[in-house]
Amino acid sequence: MIGPAQRRREAEAIWRAGVAAVMPSALLRRAVHIERGRLVLAGRMFPLSSLHSIAIVGAGKAAAAMAAALETLLLDADAPLPALHGQIHVLNEQAETVHLRSPLRLVPVRPAAQPVPTGAGVQATHMLRVFCQRLSPSDLAIGLLSGGASAMMPLPPPEIALEEKQVAISALSRAGATIQELNTVRKHLSLVKGGQLAAICPAGAFVTLAISDVIGNPLDVIGSGPTVPDPTTFADAIAILKRYDLMEAVPRSVFQRLRQGLAGRIPETPKRLPASVTAHVIGDCQTALEGAANEARRLGYTVRVWPDPLQGEARDMGRMLIRWAREQRRQGLTPPVCLLATGETVVSRLRPGGRGGRCQEMILGAFLESERLPTEGLTLLAAGTDGEDGPTDAAGAFFDEDAAPCAGRHGLKAAPFLEKSRSYDFCQSLGLHFKTGPTSTNVMDLVVLLLT
């Protein structure tokens, strides 16, 4: 049986292989190419000679790397190209280093913030909207979307201040609203979300390439769907606020806009868009799973995949994974085995002043289960594929058979830290953190569990 240190190294290698599979450069190479004077985008073909320009627009944690990869594919191709221009919204810290890490030669980047949008993001999104409105039928617009795009492209209508919109969205988030519910309300408090960006763009074609960070890959939810039809309505948005008893808590301007929309005095988000407007998911958690599974097999593991996306309370999922491992032992499992899982759990019991994230809470859930009945020969790594776990500098954390005894020697118990939402402090005290820095991609969380 290999030891905990080697299992951690192998768990990390498997996790990194999964992330490598969803790096924008790899995904764009599969989705975009030029052949016989035609640009091929996710299967759609555009004769380059008929295009006046190619406009590249978008936002998200992977936006800079996606745009850089697309630029490279286009500019390095042995074919005459129309003019390239556009605008990409990236995180503030990415904007400072984008020319060092993902050099963009022609498409400018605009700094934005996530998860809380800023006034700078509003101004940049207004400029992006005007840019799209000025395109012509001889132009091709390419949209690049990834996780974080909703916050990076904020543009509330003039009668609603950004801070007022944030009050409504923050109240919903604290109440436990799902991402689908949050985005339903966001779309109806925006001038670009819910298909509205594509609706005002007169380009001859608008093709969006998306890296999905949402379970099931619903295109209207990824980045709040600025370039796809929106199936939700003002009535849906009001129903969501009522469901969480927030109609009296939202600012008056938000309430008035939704009521005006319900009454038909404000146009609905578009339910249909022209056939020339299409969107395609080019990478998701399944892509990451395949990359991780290939590496695990290369290392000699039998691979099993968790049957459903990870959802629900993070701490409960951590306990469930340990129970699964224990059950496999009882059933006479033949090691070594690698269990892979993806998805996005939640931390619904966040306490003021706490530090951590869903992956770190998952690890503390594993501690709770192991305190009852330890499991040997096991290593668990849970980490966000974007390199972030909550508002911390950790991507996630490890758990293995050495972790619980180490906690005992330090007099640390997982339960009190969970009650105070201090999973970061607990993992830091025991040297369990897994830190990667931003990865330039985002397909939710990837969990690797090794049994030897």
PDB file of C-alpha atoms in Angstrom, residues 23-200:
ATOM      1  CA  MET A  23      -8.026  24.846 -20.446  1.00  0.00           C
ATOM      2  CA  PRO A  24      -9.248  27.348 -23.053  1.00  0.00           C
ATOM      3  CA  SER A  25      -6.342  26.671 -25.414  1.00  0.00           C
ATOM      4  CA  ALA A  26      -7.245  22.970 -25.605  1.00  0.00           C
ATOM      5  CA  LEU A  27     -10.977  23.615 -25.945  1.00  0.00           C
ATOM      6  CA  LEU A  28     -10.607  26.326 -28.606  1.00  0.00           C
ATOM      7  CA  ARG A  29      -8.330  24.103 -30.700  1.00  0.00           C
ATOM      8  CA  ARG A  30     -11.112  21.526 -30.839  1.00  0.00           C
ATOM      9  CA  ALA A  31     -13.893  24.023 -31.556  1.00  0.00           C
ATOM     10  CA  VAL A  32     -12.230  26.453 -33.978  1.00  0.00           C
ATOM     11  CA  HIS A  33     -10.151  26.026 -37.122  1.00  0.00           C
ATOM     12  CA  ILE A  34      -9.685  27.415 -40.608  1.00  0.00           C
ATOM     13  CA  GLU A  35      -9.993  25.250 -43.683  1.00  0.00           C
ATOM     14  CA  ARG A  36     -10.056  26.239 -47.360  1.00  0.00           C
ATOM     15  CA  GLY A  37     -10.601  29.891 -46.610  1.00  0.00           C
ATOM     16  CA  ARG A  38     -13.466  29.237 -44.210  1.00  0.00           C
ATOM     17  CA  LEU A  39     -13.596  29.829 -40.478  1.00  0.00           C
ATOM     18  CA  VAL A  40     -15.193  26.891 -38.661  1.00  0.00           C
ATOM     19  CA  LEU A  41     -16.788  27.670 -35.282  1.00  0.00           C
ATOM     20  CA  ALA A  42     -18.289  24.671 -33.470  1.00  0.00           C
ATOM     21  CA  GLY A  43     -19.258  23.200 -36.836  1.00  0.00           C
ATOM     22  CA  ARG A  44     -20.570  26.411 -38.428  1.00  0.00           C
ATOM     23  CA  MET A  45     -18.637  27.660 -41.472  1.00  0.00           C
ATOM     24  CA  PHE A  46     -18.016  31.271 -42.484  1.00  0.00           C
ATOM     25  CA  PRO A  47     -16.132  32.202 -45.705  1.00  0.00           C
ATOM     26  CA  LEU A  48     -13.445  34.654 -44.603  1.00  0.00           C
ATOM     27  CA  SER A  49     -13.647  36.570 -47.868  1.00  0.00           C
ATOM     28  CA  SER A  50     -17.261  37.564 -47.125  1.00  0.00           C
ATOM     29  CA  LEU A  51     -16.527  39.053 -43.690  1.00  0.00           C
ATOM     30  CA  HIS A  52     -15.802  42.728 -43.118  1.00  0.00           C
ATOM     31  CA  SER A  53     -14.544  42.080 -39.577  1.00  0.00           C
ATOM     32  CA  ILE A  54     -14.546  39.570 -36.725  1.00  0.00           C
ATOM     33  CA  ALA A  55     -15.674  40.999 -33.386  1.00  0.00           C
ATOM     34  CA  ILE A  56     -14.602  39.086 -30.269  1.00  0.00           C
ATOM     35  CA  VAL A  57     -16.601  39.885 -27.126  1.00  0.00           C
ATOM     36  CA  GLY A  58     -17.185  38.199 -23.809  1.00  0.00           C
ATOM     37  CA  ALA A  59     -16.524  37.875 -20.110  1.00  0.00           C
ATOM     38  CA  GLY A  60     -15.669  35.407 -17.373  1.00  0.00           C
ATOM     39  CA  LYS A  61     -12.843  33.864 -15.416  1.00  0.00           C
ATOM     40  CA  ALA A  62     -11.593  32.114 -18.559  1.00  0.00           C
ATOM     41  CA  ALA A  63     -12.304  35.041 -20.907  1.00  0.00           C
ATOM     42  CA  ALA A  64      -8.736  36.317 -21.245  1.00  0.00           C
ATOM     43  CA  ALA A  65      -7.322  32.869 -21.957  1.00  0.00           C
ATOM     44  CA  MET A  66     -10.177  32.083 -24.371  1.00  0.00           C
ATOM     45  CA  ALA A  67      -9.603  35.320 -26.275  1.00  0.00           C
ATOM     46  CA  ALA A  68      -5.837  34.771 -26.370  1.00  0.00           C
ATOM     47  CA  ALA A  69      -6.296  31.240 -27.696  1.00  0.00           C
ATOM     48  CA  LEU A  70      -8.758  32.443 -30.343  1.00  0.00           C
ATOM     49  CA  GLU A  71      -6.457  35.255 -31.409  1.00  0.00           C
ATOM     50  CA  THR A  72      -3.568  32.824 -31.765  1.00  0.00           C
ATOM     51  CA  LEU A  73      -5.648  30.401 -33.830  1.00  0.00           C
ATOM     52  CA  LEU A  74      -6.735  33.199 -36.164  1.00  0.00           C
ATOM     53  CA  LEU A  75      -3.560  35.241 -36.454  1.00  0.00           C
ATOM     54  CA  ASP A  76      -1.254  32.246 -36.857  1.00  0.00           C
ATOM     55  CA  ALA A  77      -3.400  30.681 -39.574  1.00  0.00           C
ATOM     56  CA  ASP A  78      -2.063  30.751 -43.124  1.00  0.00           C
ATOM     57  CA  ALA A  79      -5.088  32.603 -44.474  1.00  0.00           C
ATOM     58  CA  PRO A  80      -6.044  36.246 -45.153  1.00  0.00           C
ATOM     59  CA  LEU A  81      -8.170  37.544 -42.294  1.00  0.00           C
ATOM     60  CA  PRO A  82     -10.644  40.403 -41.925  1.00  0.00           C
ATOM     61  CA  ALA A  83     -10.042  42.958 -39.182  1.00  0.00           C
ATOM     62  CA  LEU A  84     -10.145  41.668 -35.601  1.00  0.00           C
ATOM     63  CA  HIS A  85     -11.530  43.826 -32.803  1.00  0.00           C
ATOM     64  CA  GLY A  86     -13.717  43.545 -29.729  1.00  0.00           C
ATOM     65  CA  GLN A  87     -13.760  43.741 -25.964  1.00  0.00           C
ATOM     66  CA  ILE A  88     -13.241  41.173 -23.208  1.00  0.00           C
ATOM     67  CA  HIS A  89     -14.146  41.626 -19.536  1.00  0.00           C
ATOM     68  CA  VAL A  90     -11.700  40.016 -17.103  1.00  0.00           C
ATOM     69  CA  LEU A  91     -11.102  40.111 -13.370  1.00  0.00           C
ATOM     70  CA  ASN A  92      -9.221  43.151 -12.067  1.00  0.00           C
ATOM     71  CA  GLU A  93      -6.183  41.074 -11.173  1.00  0.00           C
ATOM     72  CA  GLN A  94      -6.239  39.394 -14.575  1.00  0.00           C
ATOM     73  CA  ALA A  95      -6.259  42.750 -16.323  1.00  0.00           C
ATOM     74  CA  GLU A  96      -2.960  43.608 -14.661  1.00  0.00           C
ATOM     75  CA  THR A  97      -1.204  40.434 -15.796  1.00  0.00           C
ATOM     76  CA  VAL A  98      -3.069  39.408 -18.944  1.00  0.00           C
ATOM     77  CA  HIS A  99      -0.290  40.567 -21.253  1.00  0.00           C
ATOM     78  CA  LEU A 100       2.196  38.484 -19.291  1.00  0.00           C
ATOM     79  CA  ARG A 101       0.184  35.288 -18.994  1.00  0.00           C
ATOM     80  CA  SER A 102      -2.234  35.384 -21.950  1.00  0.00           C
ATOM     81  CA  PRO A 103      -1.007  38.030 -24.390  1.00  0.00           C
ATOM     82  CA  LEU A 104      -3.797  39.635 -26.385  1.00  0.00           C
ATOM     83  CA  ARG A 105      -2.552  41.399 -29.493  1.00  0.00           C
ATOM     84  CA  LEU A 106      -5.690  43.075 -30.840  1.00  0.00           C
ATOM     85  CA  VAL A 107      -8.645  42.615 -28.497  1.00  0.00           C
ATOM     86  CA  PRO A 108      -8.611  44.988 -25.490  1.00  0.00           C
ATOM     87  CA  VAL A 109      -9.499  43.813 -22.001  1.00  0.00           C
ATOM     88  CA  ARG A 110     -11.605  45.718 -19.492  1.00  0.00           C
ATOM     89  CA  PRO A 111     -11.168  45.150 -15.748  1.00  0.00           C
ATOM     90  CA  ALA A 112     -14.230  43.834 -13.926  1.00  0.00           C
ATOM     91  CA  ALA A 113     -15.051  42.278 -10.571  1.00  0.00           C
ATOM     92  CA  GLN A 114     -16.591  39.038  -9.337  1.00  0.00           C
ATOM     93  CA  PRO A 115     -18.632  37.997  -7.382  1.00  0.00           C
ATOM     94  CA  VAL A 116     -19.636  41.617  -6.573  1.00  0.00           C
ATOM     95  CA  PRO A 117     -19.937  43.806  -9.689  1.00  0.00           C
ATOM     96  CA  THR A 118     -18.535  47.336  -9.728  1.00  0.00           C
ATOM     97  CA  GLY A 119     -19.186  50.685 -11.370  1.00  0.00           C
ATOM     98  CA  ALA A 120     -16.204  50.079 -13.643  1.00  0.00           C
ATOM     99  CA  GLY A 121     -17.926  46.926 -14.840  1.00  0.00           C
ATOM    100  CA  VAL A 122     -21.108  48.881 -15.571  1.00  0.00           C
ATOM    101  CA  GLN A 123     -19.184  51.415 -17.650  1.00  0.00           C
ATOM    102  CA  ALA A 124     -17.326  48.694 -19.549  1.00  0.00           C
ATOM    103  CA  THR A 125     -20.559  46.788 -20.221  1.00  0.00           C
ATOM    104  CA  HIS A 126     -22.188  49.944 -21.564  1.00  0.00           C
ATOM    105  CA  MET A 127     -19.242  50.330 -23.947  1.00  0.00           C
ATOM    106  CA  LEU A 128     -19.597  46.682 -24.971  1.00  0.00           C
ATOM    107  CA  ARG A 129     -23.303  47.123 -25.667  1.00  0.00           C
ATOM    108  CA  VAL A 130     -22.638  50.192 -27.846  1.00  0.00           C
ATOM    109  CA  PHE A 131     -19.857  48.299 -29.638  1.00  0.00           C
ATOM    110  CA  CYS A 132     -22.227  45.417 -30.473  1.00  0.00           C
ATOM    111  CA  GLN A 133     -24.937  47.835 -31.639  1.00  0.00           C
ATOM    112  CA  ARG A 134     -22.500  49.358 -34.153  1.00  0.00           C
ATOM    113  CA  LEU A 135     -21.620  46.106 -35.894  1.00  0.00           C
ATOM    114  CA  SER A 136     -22.940  45.499 -39.413  1.00  0.00           C
ATOM    115  CA  PRO A 137     -24.458  42.528 -41.287  1.00  0.00           C
ATOM    116  CA  SER A 138     -21.048  41.899 -42.891  1.00  0.00           C
ATOM    117  CA  ASP A 139     -19.453  41.360 -39.451  1.00  0.00           C
ATOM    118  CA  LEU A 140     -19.143  38.117 -37.494  1.00  0.00           C
ATOM    119  CA  ALA A 141     -19.512  38.388 -33.710  1.00  0.00           C
ATOM    120  CA  ILE A 142     -17.923  35.698 -31.542  1.00  0.00           C
ATOM    121  CA  GLY A 143     -18.958  35.556 -27.897  1.00  0.00           C
ATOM    122  CA  LEU A 144     -16.682  33.952 -25.291  1.00  0.00           C
ATOM    123  CA  LEU A 145     -18.385  33.121 -21.977  1.00  0.00           C
ATOM    124  CA  SER A 146     -17.331  31.351 -18.802  1.00  0.00           C
ATOM    125  CA  GLY A 147     -18.110  31.334 -15.103  1.00  0.00           C
ATOM    126  CA  GLY A 148     -18.179  34.765 -13.484  1.00  0.00           C
ATOM    127  CA  ALA A 149     -19.539  36.499 -16.581  1.00  0.00           C
ATOM    128  CA  SER A 150     -22.782  37.499 -14.846  1.00  0.00           C
ATOM    129  CA  ALA A 151     -20.950  39.700 -12.355  1.00  0.00           C
ATOM    130  CA  MET A 152     -18.405  40.939 -14.894  1.00  0.00           C
ATOM    131  CA  MET A 153     -21.071  42.248 -17.295  1.00  0.00           C
ATOM    132  CA  PRO A 154     -23.392  44.311 -15.079  1.00  0.00           C
ATOM    133  CA  LEU A 155     -25.680  46.834 -16.784  1.00  0.00           C
ATOM    134  CA  PRO A 156     -28.867  47.604 -14.869  1.00  0.00           C
ATOM    135  CA  PRO A 157     -31.443  49.884 -16.515  1.00  0.00           C
ATOM    136  CA  PRO A 158     -31.055  53.623 -15.788  1.00  0.00           C
ATOM    137  CA  GLU A 159     -33.792  53.662 -13.146  1.00  0.00           C
ATOM    138  CA  ILE A 160     -31.939  51.086 -10.986  1.00  0.00           C
ATOM    139  CA  ALA A 161     -28.602  51.839  -9.324  1.00  0.00           C
ATOM    140  CA  LEU A 162     -26.040  49.018  -9.301  1.00  0.00           C
ATOM    141  CA  GLU A 163     -26.124  49.041  -5.498  1.00  0.00           C
ATOM    142  CA  GLU A 164     -29.915  48.594  -5.518  1.00  0.00           C
ATOM    143  CA  LYS A 165     -29.667  45.609  -7.832  1.00  0.00           C
ATOM    144  CA  GLN A 166     -26.984  44.147  -5.566  1.00  0.00           C
ATOM    145  CA  VAL A 167     -29.210  44.481  -2.521  1.00  0.00           C
ATOM    146  CA  ALA A 168     -31.829  42.320  -4.233  1.00  0.00           C
ATOM    147  CA  ILE A 169     -29.366  39.712  -5.493  1.00  0.00           C
ATOM    148  CA  SER A 170     -27.522  39.532  -2.146  1.00  0.00           C
ATOM    149  CA  ALA A 171     -30.801  39.044  -0.288  1.00  0.00           C
ATOM    150  CA  LEU A 172     -31.716  36.183  -2.610  1.00  0.00           C
ATOM    151  CA  SER A 173     -28.291  34.608  -2.218  1.00  0.00           C
ATOM    152  CA  ARG A 174     -28.462  34.751   1.583  1.00  0.00           C
ATOM    153  CA  ALA A 175     -31.932  33.203   1.437  1.00  0.00           C
ATOM    154  CA  GLY A 176     -30.534  30.162  -0.380  1.00  0.00           C
ATOM    155  CA  ALA A 177     -31.752  30.847  -3.933  1.00  0.00           C
ATOM    156  CA  THR A 178     -30.342  28.595  -6.645  1.00  0.00           C
ATOM    157  CA  ILE A 179     -28.158  29.915  -9.462  1.00  0.00           C
ATOM    158  CA  GLN A 180     -31.132  29.502 -11.816  1.00  0.00           C
ATOM    159  CA  GLU A 181     -33.299  31.635  -9.529  1.00  0.00           C
ATOM    160  CA  LEU A 182     -30.603  34.266  -9.050  1.00  0.00           C
ATOM    161  CA  ASN A 183     -30.076  34.559 -12.788  1.00  0.00           C
ATOM    162  CA  THR A 184     -33.808  34.789 -13.491  1.00  0.00           C
ATOM    163  CA  VAL A 185     -33.949  37.939 -11.377  1.00  0.00           C
ATOM    164  CA  ARG A 186     -30.623  39.243 -12.743  1.00  0.00           C
ATOM    165  CA  LYS A 187     -31.860  38.972 -16.337  1.00  0.00           C
ATOM    166  CA  HIS A 188     -34.893  41.117 -15.624  1.00  0.00           C
ATOM    167  CA  LEU A 189     -32.779  43.800 -13.948  1.00  0.00           C
ATOM    168  CA  SER A 190     -30.322  44.028 -16.856  1.00  0.00           C
ATOM    169  CA  LEU A 191     -29.988  45.504 -20.354  1.00  0.00           C
ATOM    170  CA  VAL A 192     -27.691  42.739 -21.685  1.00  0.00           C
ATOM    171  CA  LYS A 193     -28.535  39.484 -19.916  1.00  0.00           C
ATOM    172  CA  GLY A 194     -31.190  37.029 -21.023  1.00  0.00           C
ATOM    173  CA  GLY A 195     -30.481  37.307 -24.755  1.00  0.00           C
ATOM    174  CA  GLN A 196     -30.606  41.095 -24.819  1.00  0.00           C
ATOM    175  CA  LEU A 197     -26.999  41.574 -25.994  1.00  0.00           C
ATOM    176  CA  ALA A 198     -27.526  39.445 -29.093  1.00  0.00           C
ATOM    177  CA  ALA A 199     -30.940  41.018 -29.724  1.00  0.00           C
ATOM    178  CA  ILE A 200     -29.472  44.504 -30.229  1.00  0.00           C
TER     179      ILE A 200
END
